[in-house]
Amino acid sequence: MCRLFAVTSEDPLSPMMAFQALDVMREGHDGSGVGLFLSDLGGPFEELKGAPILSGIFTNDGLKRLDQFMMNIGFMTKYKLSIKIPKNPPVGTPRRDIYLIRAYEYPETWEGLSESEIEHRLMMVRLQLRQMGEENEEMIVYSFWPDVIMIKEIGDPLLVSKYLRLDREELQARIILAQGRQNTNYAINLYACHPFFIQGVATMTNGENTAFVPNREFLSSRGFPGYIGYQSDSEVFTHILHFTLNRLGLGIEAYKHVITPLQDNDLEKHPDGSFLRHLKHSCRRLIIDGPNCVMGCLPDKTLFVVQDRKKLRPAVVGGRPGLYAISSEMCGLDVAIPDRDRSRDFQPMHLDTAVIHPDRQEVKICSQTERLPLPH
Amino acid sequence: MFPNGKITPSTLSIKDLSWQVHWDKERCTLCGRCTAVCPVHAIELGVHRKRLIQMPALGEIGQSNGSSSVNQVYYGVRQKTDPAYACVGCASCTLVCPNDCIIPYKTDEADKLRFHINRGGQPRRRGGRRNVRDPDPGGILDRIKFIRISMLTDPALDAGRHEFELRTLLGRILPPEENLKMLKEHGWIPPVREIYPLIIGAMSFGALSPNMWEGLQMGVAYLNEQLGMPVRMCTGEGGCPPRLLRSRFLKYVILQIASGYFGWDEIIHALPEMKEDPCAIEIKYGQGAKPGDGGLLMWYKVNKLIAAIRGVPSGVNLPSPPTHQTKYSIEESVAKMIQSMYMAWGFRVPVYPKISGTSTAQSVLNNLARNPYAGGLAIDGEDGGTGAAYAVSMDHMGHPIASNLRDCYLTLVKVGKQNELPLFAGGGVGKYGNLASNAAALIMLGASGVQVGKYMMQAAAGCVGSESDRCNICNIGLCPKGITSQDARLYRRLDPEKVAERVVDVFLSFDTELKKIVAPLGRSTSLPIGMSDALAINDSSAAERLSIRYVV
């Protein structure tokens, strides 16, 4: 089973905090891999908030191809974080040439483009790099987005983090998502490792998605180039969220209504029953069956956690104003935020969406039975 | 006959028939029930002459004893060998015999009767089902296994205690973006019905006896109103009894319109008085049992009541044309017909076509996918049943449902309309008794729901028809169980209340079995339509053809 940890903090934190939390939960995961998503960055990246950052793993040849490609389309390197790799990787971790974290300057030709056009183009560049990388396995690209850094690797999370020296000063973030396991239900593939990312939306999941095939078929057939991959059955959760936000124009409160809609009796009593019934019908192929706990981060830096309808995976959210964390287990939360009011810890159940908005002042619980903030 | 007698080409012996009636003289009471009940008069009173040799005791042998050869007569049953009266194996004789002394046996080799049932140049017509030896023991649907069992990485569900949403949608579903846009702009959103995924398929009032129809309707009403199961039943082409049209139960009924338009005069006239909209309108363009052939109700069954509902004279054959006469192009005419049917109910009732399984199903589907009004597509495979058809159509025409349905589903997936245009599959579902597993296999291959007819007749009314040519006389209205007869002396045998009870039994047990299939797959929140990763088969060609896993 995966163990997940997500934190949102007023002050930038080192990702090591998340690794320590994962480490105390190690009984619950097999330490086979690590995935990290950092956003609302501190350190040197704070100054580069608008610049897209490319995260990935490259061979030396892959890096050459990357440089050539980026130059051709007019991207100039603005800042890079060099990770000098020690000689001996930990047991189980392959030796890589380059872990790349590099911020770019937008091409001049992109000036004046609308925000949505830029977002589309950034995604397309990432997809193109991913495709190029698949030819000779020279590049693995996780994200190409402003204010987002992602690192994924095989091996024990704590050992990998020490090996890559992720405690370095330059690496600070106010939002951290961390996950402590390769997707061992399927073949080991770094693209199968959580968190998954698309256009500012990142999620990670604990559990197995029984409705994976219909979910995947529906997303793949939307005609949206970003809905590809699916090396892991959990990637659909990220894409469903992206679909809910970007294609349907709905908020995070609607996400659960898409993946686990209410049943008849509840819909009849619901103030938005008619709307929700239409949503349920038209998004029927996006319904999941769990067991799944999904944690994630929205483009506006809101953190959230939801559960499936009845099987549930462990998750607890707690903290204090300015610092909140969501953890698979209580012990992870205890290590991360020991000085919190434990009586206010909350374990979301089958109807809840727990949300921590970017002001980080409280954990807001939305129940599926409540009225939905609908766009007018 | 005598050894030196004359024979004609169609002179058959009992051995040449498909069924041989075995009769036990010792147990027979000569009550005559069997000969009276036989629907095809295959047996008659037999006066048998028998020679006995009576040997006197040794001491009594003398001149006065006369001949030791004595002729006696005994009475019993004789089976006719005239092809017109050949036993159909229904075993009604066995059913009525007080001493169990009579029973038909299937011949142990290929019968010769088949070469002679075309007297007067009239090929064999019959009712029932496809009678072709299945090279696939159990058929393809029975061989599909459900292999994705949840245990550890994904805990299984409890079929008995968890909540399950075993519902499906009938009607055109808009893509999510468009649906929400229409909702916001108060635009027209096609009507969609949430129904139970097992539908009682089209069997007309006329093909079925009044008692059978009433029983089915009562069962459906009970399932809806008492058990909360939104089960729907299709009328078939034969209209709908006027009282039902004007009752609140109409909402459980899918009205069918077919190429003969039988009964639609009555339906149109009832429109202003309808209290409820029907569930949906099914436009029948084809039928799995006799693809490319219209409906057929033979004159035997067209009595006064049927004639009145259908708006025709009684006692005449009612063959519907093979196609709707006004249909010359799918783009234009079919679209218009679908729209006209929508218009009749103010665009509040979903309308969908039903076709027979065919290699051209995908072209039909592609056209429907482009027609924003098409509320679904029902495909009826070659194993579908019928009340009357030419045997050649039934046995040799048509397309198996599994691959036809799968191809159509994958076509929809390719264009991203898999949720928009629901597919319904029929034809041989539960053919060998495995209703729930066949239905689940079709659903996971991509069907939104399944239609069953023959299974309901067998399970809810005791139809004795079989794939090995048993009974199959639905066409002539002599159904020994009263299921497909219009003769009150026959159909009064069938108690509608008991049929209703059995309908409820069938649906409840189906529901439990379906849960027993989806629960271990970890599914409960929605019907696992297209969840093909759960399916496998031990035949690599079939696996490849259906794009499912091959297991041995």
CSV table of N, CA and C in Angstrom, one decimal, chain A residues 1 181 185-186 207-214 216-222 233 243 247-250 259-264 267 274-291 309-311 313 350 375-376, chain B residues 148 150 152-157 162-165 167-169 173-177 179-180 183-184 189-190 192-194 406 409-410 412-420 422 446 448 521-533:
chain,number,residue,atom,x,y,z
A,1,MET,N,0.8,-1.2,0.0
A,1,MET,CA,0.0,0.0,0.0
A,1,MET,C,0.9,1.2,0.0
A,181,ARG,N,6.2,5.0,-2.4
A,181,ARG,CA,6.2,3.6,-3.0
A,181,ARG,C,6.1,3.7,-4.5
A,185,ASN,N,2.0,-2.5,-8.1
A,185,ASN,CA,1.0,-3.4,-8.6
A,185,ASN,C,1.2,-3.6,-10.1
A,186,TYR,N,1.9,-2.7,-10.8
A,186,TYR,CA,2.2,-2.8,-12.2
A,186,TYR,C,3.7,-2.9,-12.4
A,207,GLY,N,-4.3,3.3,-3.0
A,207,GLY,CA,-5.3,2.3,-3.4
A,207,GLY,C,-5.3,1.8,-4.8
A,208,GLU,N,-6.3,1.1,-5.2
A,208,GLU,CA,-6.3,0.5,-6.5
A,208,GLU,C,-7.6,0.9,-7.1
A,209,ASN,N,-7.5,1.3,-8.4
A,209,ASN,CA,-8.7,1.8,-9.1
A,209,ASN,C,-9.4,0.7,-9.9
A,210,THR,N,-10.5,0.2,-9.4
A,210,THR,CA,-11.2,-0.9,-10.1
A,210,THR,C,-11.9,-0.5,-11.3
A,211,ALA,N,-12.2,0.8,-11.4
A,211,ALA,CA,-12.9,1.2,-12.6
A,211,ALA,C,-11.9,1.8,-13.7
A,212,PHE,N,-10.6,1.4,-13.5
A,212,PHE,CA,-9.6,2.0,-14.3
A,212,PHE,C,-9.9,2.0,-15.8
A,213,VAL,N,-10.2,0.9,-16.4
A,213,VAL,CA,-10.4,0.8,-17.8
A,213,VAL,C,-11.5,1.7,-18.4
A,214,PRO,N,-12.7,1.7,-17.8
A,214,PRO,CA,-13.7,2.6,-18.3
A,214,PRO,C,-13.2,4.1,-18.1
A,216,ARG,N,-10.1,5.3,-18.0
A,216,ARG,CA,-9.1,5.6,-19.0
A,216,ARG,C,-9.6,5.7,-20.4
A,217,GLU,N,-10.6,4.8,-20.8
A,217,GLU,CA,-11.1,4.9,-22.1
A,217,GLU,C,-11.8,6.2,-22.3
A,218,PHE,N,-12.6,6.7,-21.3
A,218,PHE,CA,-13.3,7.9,-21.4
A,218,PHE,C,-12.4,9.1,-21.5
A,219,LEU,N,-11.3,9.2,-20.7
A,219,LEU,CA,-10.4,10.3,-20.7
A,219,LEU,C,-9.6,10.3,-22.0
A,220,SER,N,-9.2,9.1,-22.5
A,220,SER,CA,-8.4,9.0,-23.7
A,220,SER,C,-9.2,9.5,-24.9
A,221,SER,N,-10.5,9.3,-24.8
A,221,SER,CA,-11.3,9.7,-26.0
A,221,SER,C,-11.9,11.1,-25.9
A,222,ARG,N,-11.4,11.9,-25.0
A,222,ARG,CA,-11.9,13.3,-24.9
A,222,ARG,C,-11.2,14.2,-26.0
A,233,ASP,N,-2.9,3.0,-12.7
A,233,ASP,CA,-4.3,3.2,-12.7
A,233,ASP,C,-4.7,4.5,-11.9
A,243,PHE,N,-10.1,17.5,-15.6
A,243,PHE,CA,-11.3,17.6,-16.4
A,243,PHE,C,-12.4,18.3,-15.7
A,247,ARG,N,-12.3,21.5,-17.9
A,247,ARG,CA,-13.3,21.3,-19.0
A,247,ARG,C,-14.7,21.6,-18.5
A,248,LEU,N,-15.0,21.3,-17.2
A,248,LEU,CA,-16.4,21.5,-16.8
A,248,LEU,C,-16.5,22.8,-16.0
A,249,GLY,N,-15.4,23.4,-15.7
A,249,GLY,CA,-15.4,24.7,-15.0
A,249,GLY,C,-16.0,24.6,-13.6
A,250,LEU,N,-15.9,23.5,-13.0
A,250,LEU,CA,-16.4,23.3,-11.6
A,250,LEU,C,-15.3,23.4,-10.6
A,259,ILE,N,-16.5,11.6,-9.2
A,259,ILE,CA,-15.9,10.3,-9.0
A,259,ILE,C,-16.8,9.3,-8.2
A,260,THR,N,-17.5,9.9,-7.2
A,260,THR,CA,-18.4,9.0,-6.4
A,260,THR,C,-19.8,9.7,-6.2
A,261,PRO,N,-20.6,9.7,-7.3
A,261,PRO,CA,-21.8,10.5,-7.2
A,261,PRO,C,-22.8,9.9,-6.1
A,262,LEU,N,-23.7,10.7,-5.7
A,262,LEU,CA,-24.6,10.3,-4.7
A,262,LEU,C,-25.6,9.4,-5.3
A,263,GLN,N,-26.3,8.6,-4.4
A,263,GLN,CA,-27.3,7.7,-4.9
A,263,GLN,C,-28.7,8.4,-4.9
A,264,ASP,N,-29.6,7.7,-5.5
A,264,ASP,CA,-30.9,8.3,-5.8
A,264,ASP,C,-31.6,9.1,-4.6
A,267,LEU,N,-29.8,12.2,-3.8
A,267,LEU,CA,-29.9,13.2,-4.9
A,267,LEU,C,-31.3,13.8,-4.8
A,274,SER,N,-30.9,18.2,-9.3
A,274,SER,CA,-31.1,18.0,-10.7
A,274,SER,C,-29.8,18.2,-11.4
A,275,PHE,N,-29.0,19.2,-11.0
A,275,PHE,CA,-27.7,19.5,-11.6
A,275,PHE,C,-26.8,18.2,-11.4
A,276,LEU,N,-26.8,17.7,-10.2
A,276,LEU,CA,-26.0,16.6,-9.8
A,276,LEU,C,-26.3,15.3,-10.6
A,277,ARG,N,-27.6,15.2,-10.9
A,277,ARG,CA,-28.1,14.0,-11.6
A,277,ARG,C,-27.5,14.1,-13.1
A,278,HIS,N,-27.6,15.3,-13.6
A,278,HIS,CA,-27.0,15.5,-15.0
A,278,HIS,C,-25.5,15.2,-15.0
A,279,LEU,N,-24.8,15.7,-13.9
A,279,LEU,CA,-23.4,15.5,-13.8
A,279,LEU,C,-23.1,14.0,-13.7
A,280,LYS,N,-23.9,13.3,-12.9
A,280,LYS,CA,-23.7,11.9,-12.7
A,280,LYS,C,-23.9,11.1,-14.0
A,281,HIS,N,-24.9,11.5,-14.7
A,281,HIS,CA,-25.2,10.8,-16.0
A,281,HIS,C,-24.1,11.0,-17.0
A,282,SER,N,-23.7,12.3,-17.2
A,282,SER,CA,-22.8,12.6,-18.3
A,282,SER,C,-21.4,12.2,-17.9
A,283,CYS,N,-21.1,12.1,-16.6
A,283,CYS,CA,-19.7,11.7,-16.2
A,283,CYS,C,-19.7,10.3,-15.7
A,284,ARG,N,-20.7,9.5,-16.1
A,284,ARG,CA,-20.8,8.2,-15.6
A,284,ARG,C,-19.5,7.3,-15.7
A,285,ARG,N,-18.8,7.6,-16.8
A,285,ARG,CA,-17.6,6.7,-17.0
A,285,ARG,C,-16.4,7.2,-16.2
A,286,LEU,N,-16.6,8.3,-15.4
A,286,LEU,CA,-15.5,8.7,-14.6
A,286,LEU,C,-15.8,8.3,-13.1
A,287,ILE,N,-16.9,7.5,-12.9
A,287,ILE,CA,-17.1,7.1,-11.6
A,287,ILE,C,-16.1,6.0,-11.2
A,288,ILE,N,-15.6,6.1,-10.0
A,288,ILE,CA,-14.6,5.2,-9.5
A,288,ILE,C,-15.2,4.3,-8.4
A,289,ASP,N,-14.5,3.2,-8.1
A,289,ASP,CA,-15.1,2.3,-7.1
A,289,ASP,C,-14.1,2.1,-6.0
A,290,GLY,N,-12.9,2.7,-6.0
A,290,GLY,CA,-12.0,2.5,-4.9
A,290,GLY,C,-11.4,1.2,-4.8
A,291,PRO,N,-10.7,0.9,-3.7
A,291,PRO,CA,-10.5,1.8,-2.6
A,291,PRO,C,-9.5,2.8,-2.9
A,309,ARG,N,-16.2,5.9,-2.2
A,309,ARG,CA,-17.5,5.8,-1.7
A,309,ARG,C,-17.7,4.9,-0.5
A,310,LYS,N,-16.9,3.8,-0.5
A,310,LYS,CA,-17.2,2.9,0.6
A,310,LYS,C,-15.9,2.1,1.1
A,311,LYS,N,-14.9,2.0,0.3
A,311,LYS,CA,-13.8,1.2,0.8
A,311,LYS,C,-12.8,1.9,1.6
A,313,ARG,N,-9.3,4.5,2.2
A,313,ARG,CA,-8.0,4.3,2.6
A,313,ARG,C,-7.7,5.3,3.7
A,350,HIS,N,-16.8,9.0,3.6
A,350,HIS,CA,-17.2,8.8,2.2
A,350,HIS,C,-17.9,10.0,1.5
A,375,PRO,N,-21.1,27.8,-10.6
A,375,PRO,CA,-20.8,29.0,-11.4
A,375,PRO,C,-22.1,29.5,-12.0
A,376,HIS,N,-22.2,30.8,-11.9
A,376,HIS,CA,-23.5,31.4,-12.5
A,376,HIS,C,-23.3,31.9,-13.9
B,148,ARG,N,-10.8,-10.8,-12.7
B,148,ARG,CA,-10.2,-9.7,-11.8
B,148,ARG,C,-10.8,-9.8,-10.5
B,150,SER,N,-10.9,-9.1,-6.6
B,150,SER,CA,-10.3,-8.2,-5.6
B,150,SER,C,-10.1,-9.0,-4.3
B,152,LEU,N,-6.7,-8.3,-1.9
B,152,LEU,CA,-5.8,-7.7,-1.0
B,152,LEU,C,-5.5,-6.2,-1.4
B,153,THR,N,-5.0,-6.0,-2.6
B,153,THR,CA,-4.7,-4.6,-3.0
B,153,THR,C,-6.0,-3.9,-3.1
B,154,ASP,N,-7.1,-4.6,-3.3
B,154,ASP,CA,-8.4,-3.9,-3.4
B,154,ASP,C,-9.4,-4.8,-2.8
B,155,PRO,N,-9.9,-4.5,-1.6
B,155,PRO,CA,-10.8,-5.5,-0.9
B,155,PRO,C,-12.1,-5.7,-1.7
B,156,ALA,N,-12.5,-7.0,-1.7
B,156,ALA,CA,-13.8,-7.3,-2.3
B,156,ALA,C,-14.9,-6.7,-1.5
B,157,LEU,N,-16.1,-6.6,-2.2
B,157,LEU,CA,-17.2,-6.0,-1.5
B,157,LEU,C,-18.1,-7.2,-1.1
B,162,HIS,N,-23.4,-4.7,1.1
B,162,HIS,CA,-23.0,-3.3,0.6
B,162,HIS,C,-24.1,-2.8,-0.2
B,163,GLU,N,-24.1,-1.4,-0.4
B,163,GLU,CA,-25.1,-0.8,-1.4
B,163,GLU,C,-24.5,-1.0,-2.8
B,164,PHE,N,-25.4,-1.3,-3.7
B,164,PHE,CA,-25.0,-1.5,-5.1
B,164,PHE,C,-25.9,-0.6,-6.0
B,165,GLU,N,-25.3,0.0,-6.9
B,165,GLU,CA,-26.1,0.8,-7.9
B,165,GLU,C,-26.1,0.1,-9.2
B,167,ARG,N,-27.8,0.2,-12.0
B,167,ARG,CA,-28.7,0.9,-12.9
B,167,ARG,C,-28.0,1.2,-14.2
B,168,THR,N,-28.8,1.4,-15.2
B,168,THR,CA,-28.2,1.9,-16.4
B,168,THR,C,-29.0,3.0,-16.9
B,169,LEU,N,-28.5,3.6,-18.0
B,169,LEU,CA,-29.2,4.8,-18.6
B,169,LEU,C,-29.6,4.4,-20.0
B,173,ILE,N,-27.2,10.6,-23.9
B,173,ILE,CA,-26.5,11.4,-22.8
B,173,ILE,C,-25.5,12.4,-23.5
B,174,LEU,N,-25.6,13.6,-23.1
B,174,LEU,CA,-24.8,14.6,-23.7
B,174,LEU,C,-23.4,14.5,-23.1
B,175,PRO,N,-22.4,14.9,-23.9
B,175,PRO,CA,-21.0,15.0,-23.3
B,175,PRO,C,-21.1,15.9,-22.1
B,176,PRO,N,-20.3,15.7,-21.1
B,176,PRO,CA,-20.4,16.5,-19.9
B,176,PRO,C,-20.4,18.0,-20.1
B,177,GLU,N,-19.5,18.5,-20.9
B,177,GLU,CA,-19.4,19.9,-21.1
B,177,GLU,C,-20.7,20.5,-21.7
B,179,ASN,N,-23.6,19.0,-21.7
B,179,ASN,CA,-24.8,18.9,-20.8
B,179,ASN,C,-24.8,20.0,-19.8
B,180,LEU,N,-23.7,20.4,-19.2
B,180,LEU,CA,-23.7,21.5,-18.2
B,180,LEU,C,-24.0,22.8,-18.9
B,183,LEU,N,-27.7,22.9,-19.5
B,183,LEU,CA,-28.4,23.1,-18.2
B,183,LEU,C,-28.4,24.6,-17.9
B,184,LYS,N,-27.2,25.2,-18.1
B,184,LYS,CA,-27.1,26.7,-17.8
B,184,LYS,C,-27.9,27.5,-18.7
B,189,ILE,N,-32.2,19.1,-23.3
B,189,ILE,CA,-31.4,18.0,-22.9
B,189,ILE,C,-32.2,16.7,-23.2
B,190,PRO,N,-31.6,15.8,-24.0
B,190,PRO,CA,-32.4,14.6,-24.3
B,190,PRO,C,-32.9,13.9,-23.1
B,192,VAL,N,-33.5,11.0,-20.5
B,192,VAL,CA,-32.7,9.8,-20.1
B,192,VAL,C,-33.4,9.1,-19.0
B,193,ARG,N,-33.5,7.8,-19.1
B,193,ARG,CA,-34.2,7.0,-18.1
B,193,ARG,C,-33.1,6.2,-17.3
B,194,GLU,N,-33.3,6.2,-16.0
B,194,GLU,CA,-32.4,5.3,-15.2
B,194,GLU,C,-33.2,4.0,-15.0
B,406,ARG,N,-19.2,-5.9,-29.2
B,406,ARG,CA,-17.9,-5.4,-28.8
B,406,ARG,C,-17.3,-4.5,-29.8
B,409,TYR,N,-19.0,-1.2,-29.4
B,409,TYR,CA,-18.6,-0.5,-28.3
B,409,TYR,C,-17.2,0.2,-28.5
B,410,LEU,N,-16.3,-0.6,-29.1
B,410,LEU,CA,-15.0,-0.1,-29.3
B,410,LEU,C,-15.0,1.1,-30.3
B,412,LEU,N,-17.4,3.2,-30.5
B,412,LEU,CA,-17.8,4.3,-29.7
B,412,LEU,C,-16.7,4.9,-28.9
B,413,VAL,N,-15.9,4.0,-28.3
B,413,VAL,CA,-14.8,4.4,-27.5
B,413,VAL,C,-13.8,5.3,-28.3
B,414,LYS,N,-13.6,4.8,-29.6
B,414,LYS,CA,-12.7,5.5,-30.5
B,414,LYS,C,-13.2,7.0,-30.7
B,415,VAL,N,-14.5,7.1,-30.9
B,415,VAL,CA,-14.9,8.5,-31.1
B,415,VAL,C,-15.4,9.2,-29.8
B,416,GLY,N,-15.2,8.5,-28.7
B,416,GLY,CA,-15.5,9.2,-27.4
B,416,GLY,C,-16.9,9.3,-27.1
B,417,LYS,N,-17.8,8.4,-27.7
B,417,LYS,CA,-19.2,8.5,-27.4
B,417,LYS,C,-19.7,7.3,-26.6
B,418,GLN,N,-18.8,6.6,-25.9
B,418,GLN,CA,-19.2,5.4,-25.2
B,418,GLN,C,-20.2,5.7,-24.1
B,419,ASN,N,-20.3,6.9,-23.6
B,419,ASN,CA,-21.3,7.1,-22.6
B,419,ASN,C,-22.5,7.8,-23.2
B,420,GLU,N,-22.4,8.2,-24.4
B,420,GLU,CA,-23.5,9.0,-25.0
B,420,GLU,C,-24.5,8.2,-25.6
B,422,PRO,N,-26.0,4.6,-25.5
B,422,PRO,CA,-26.0,3.3,-24.8
B,422,PRO,C,-26.3,2.2,-25.8
B,446,GLY,N,-19.3,-4.0,-23.0
B,446,GLY,CA,-19.7,-2.7,-23.5
B,446,GLY,C,-21.1,-2.4,-23.5
B,448,SER,N,-24.8,-1.4,-22.3
B,448,SER,CA,-25.4,-0.7,-21.1
B,448,SER,C,-26.4,-1.5,-20.5
B,521,LEU,N,-15.4,-8.2,-8.1
B,521,LEU,CA,-14.6,-7.4,-9.0
B,521,LEU,C,-14.3,-6.0,-8.3
B,522,GLY,N,-14.9,-5.8,-7.2
B,522,GLY,CA,-14.7,-4.5,-6.5
B,522,GLY,C,-15.6,-3.4,-7.0
B,523,ARG,N,-16.7,-3.7,-7.7
B,523,ARG,CA,-17.5,-2.7,-8.3
B,523,ARG,C,-18.9,-2.6,-7.6
B,524,SER,N,-19.3,-1.4,-7.3
B,524,SER,CA,-20.6,-1.3,-6.7
B,524,SER,C,-21.2,0.1,-7.0
B,525,THR,N,-20.3,1.1,-7.2
B,525,THR,CA,-20.8,2.5,-7.3
B,525,THR,C,-21.5,2.7,-8.7
B,526,SER,N,-21.0,2.0,-9.7
B,526,SER,CA,-21.7,2.1,-11.0
B,526,SER,C,-21.6,0.7,-11.7
B,527,LEU,N,-22.5,0.6,-12.7
B,527,LEU,CA,-22.5,-0.7,-13.4
B,527,LEU,C,-21.2,-0.7,-14.2
B,528,PRO,N,-20.4,-1.8,-14.2
B,528,PRO,CA,-19.1,-1.8,-14.8
B,528,PRO,C,-19.2,-2.0,-16.4
B,529,ILE,N,-19.8,-1.0,-17.0
B,529,ILE,CA,-19.9,-1.1,-18.5
B,529,ILE,C,-18.5,-0.9,-19.1
B,530,GLY,N,-18.2,-1.9,-19.9
B,530,GLY,CA,-16.9,-1.8,-20.6
B,530,GLY,C,-15.7,-2.1,-19.8
B,531,MET,N,-15.9,-2.7,-18.6
B,531,MET,CA,-14.8,-3.1,-17.7
B,531,MET,C,-14.1,-4.4,-18.3
B,532,SER,N,-13.5,-4.3,-19.5
B,532,SER,CA,-13.1,-5.5,-20.1
B,532,SER,C,-11.9,-6.1,-19.5
B,533,ASP,N,-11.2,-5.4,-18.6
B,533,ASP,CA,-10.0,-5.9,-17.9
B,533,ASP,C,-10.4,-7.0,-17.0
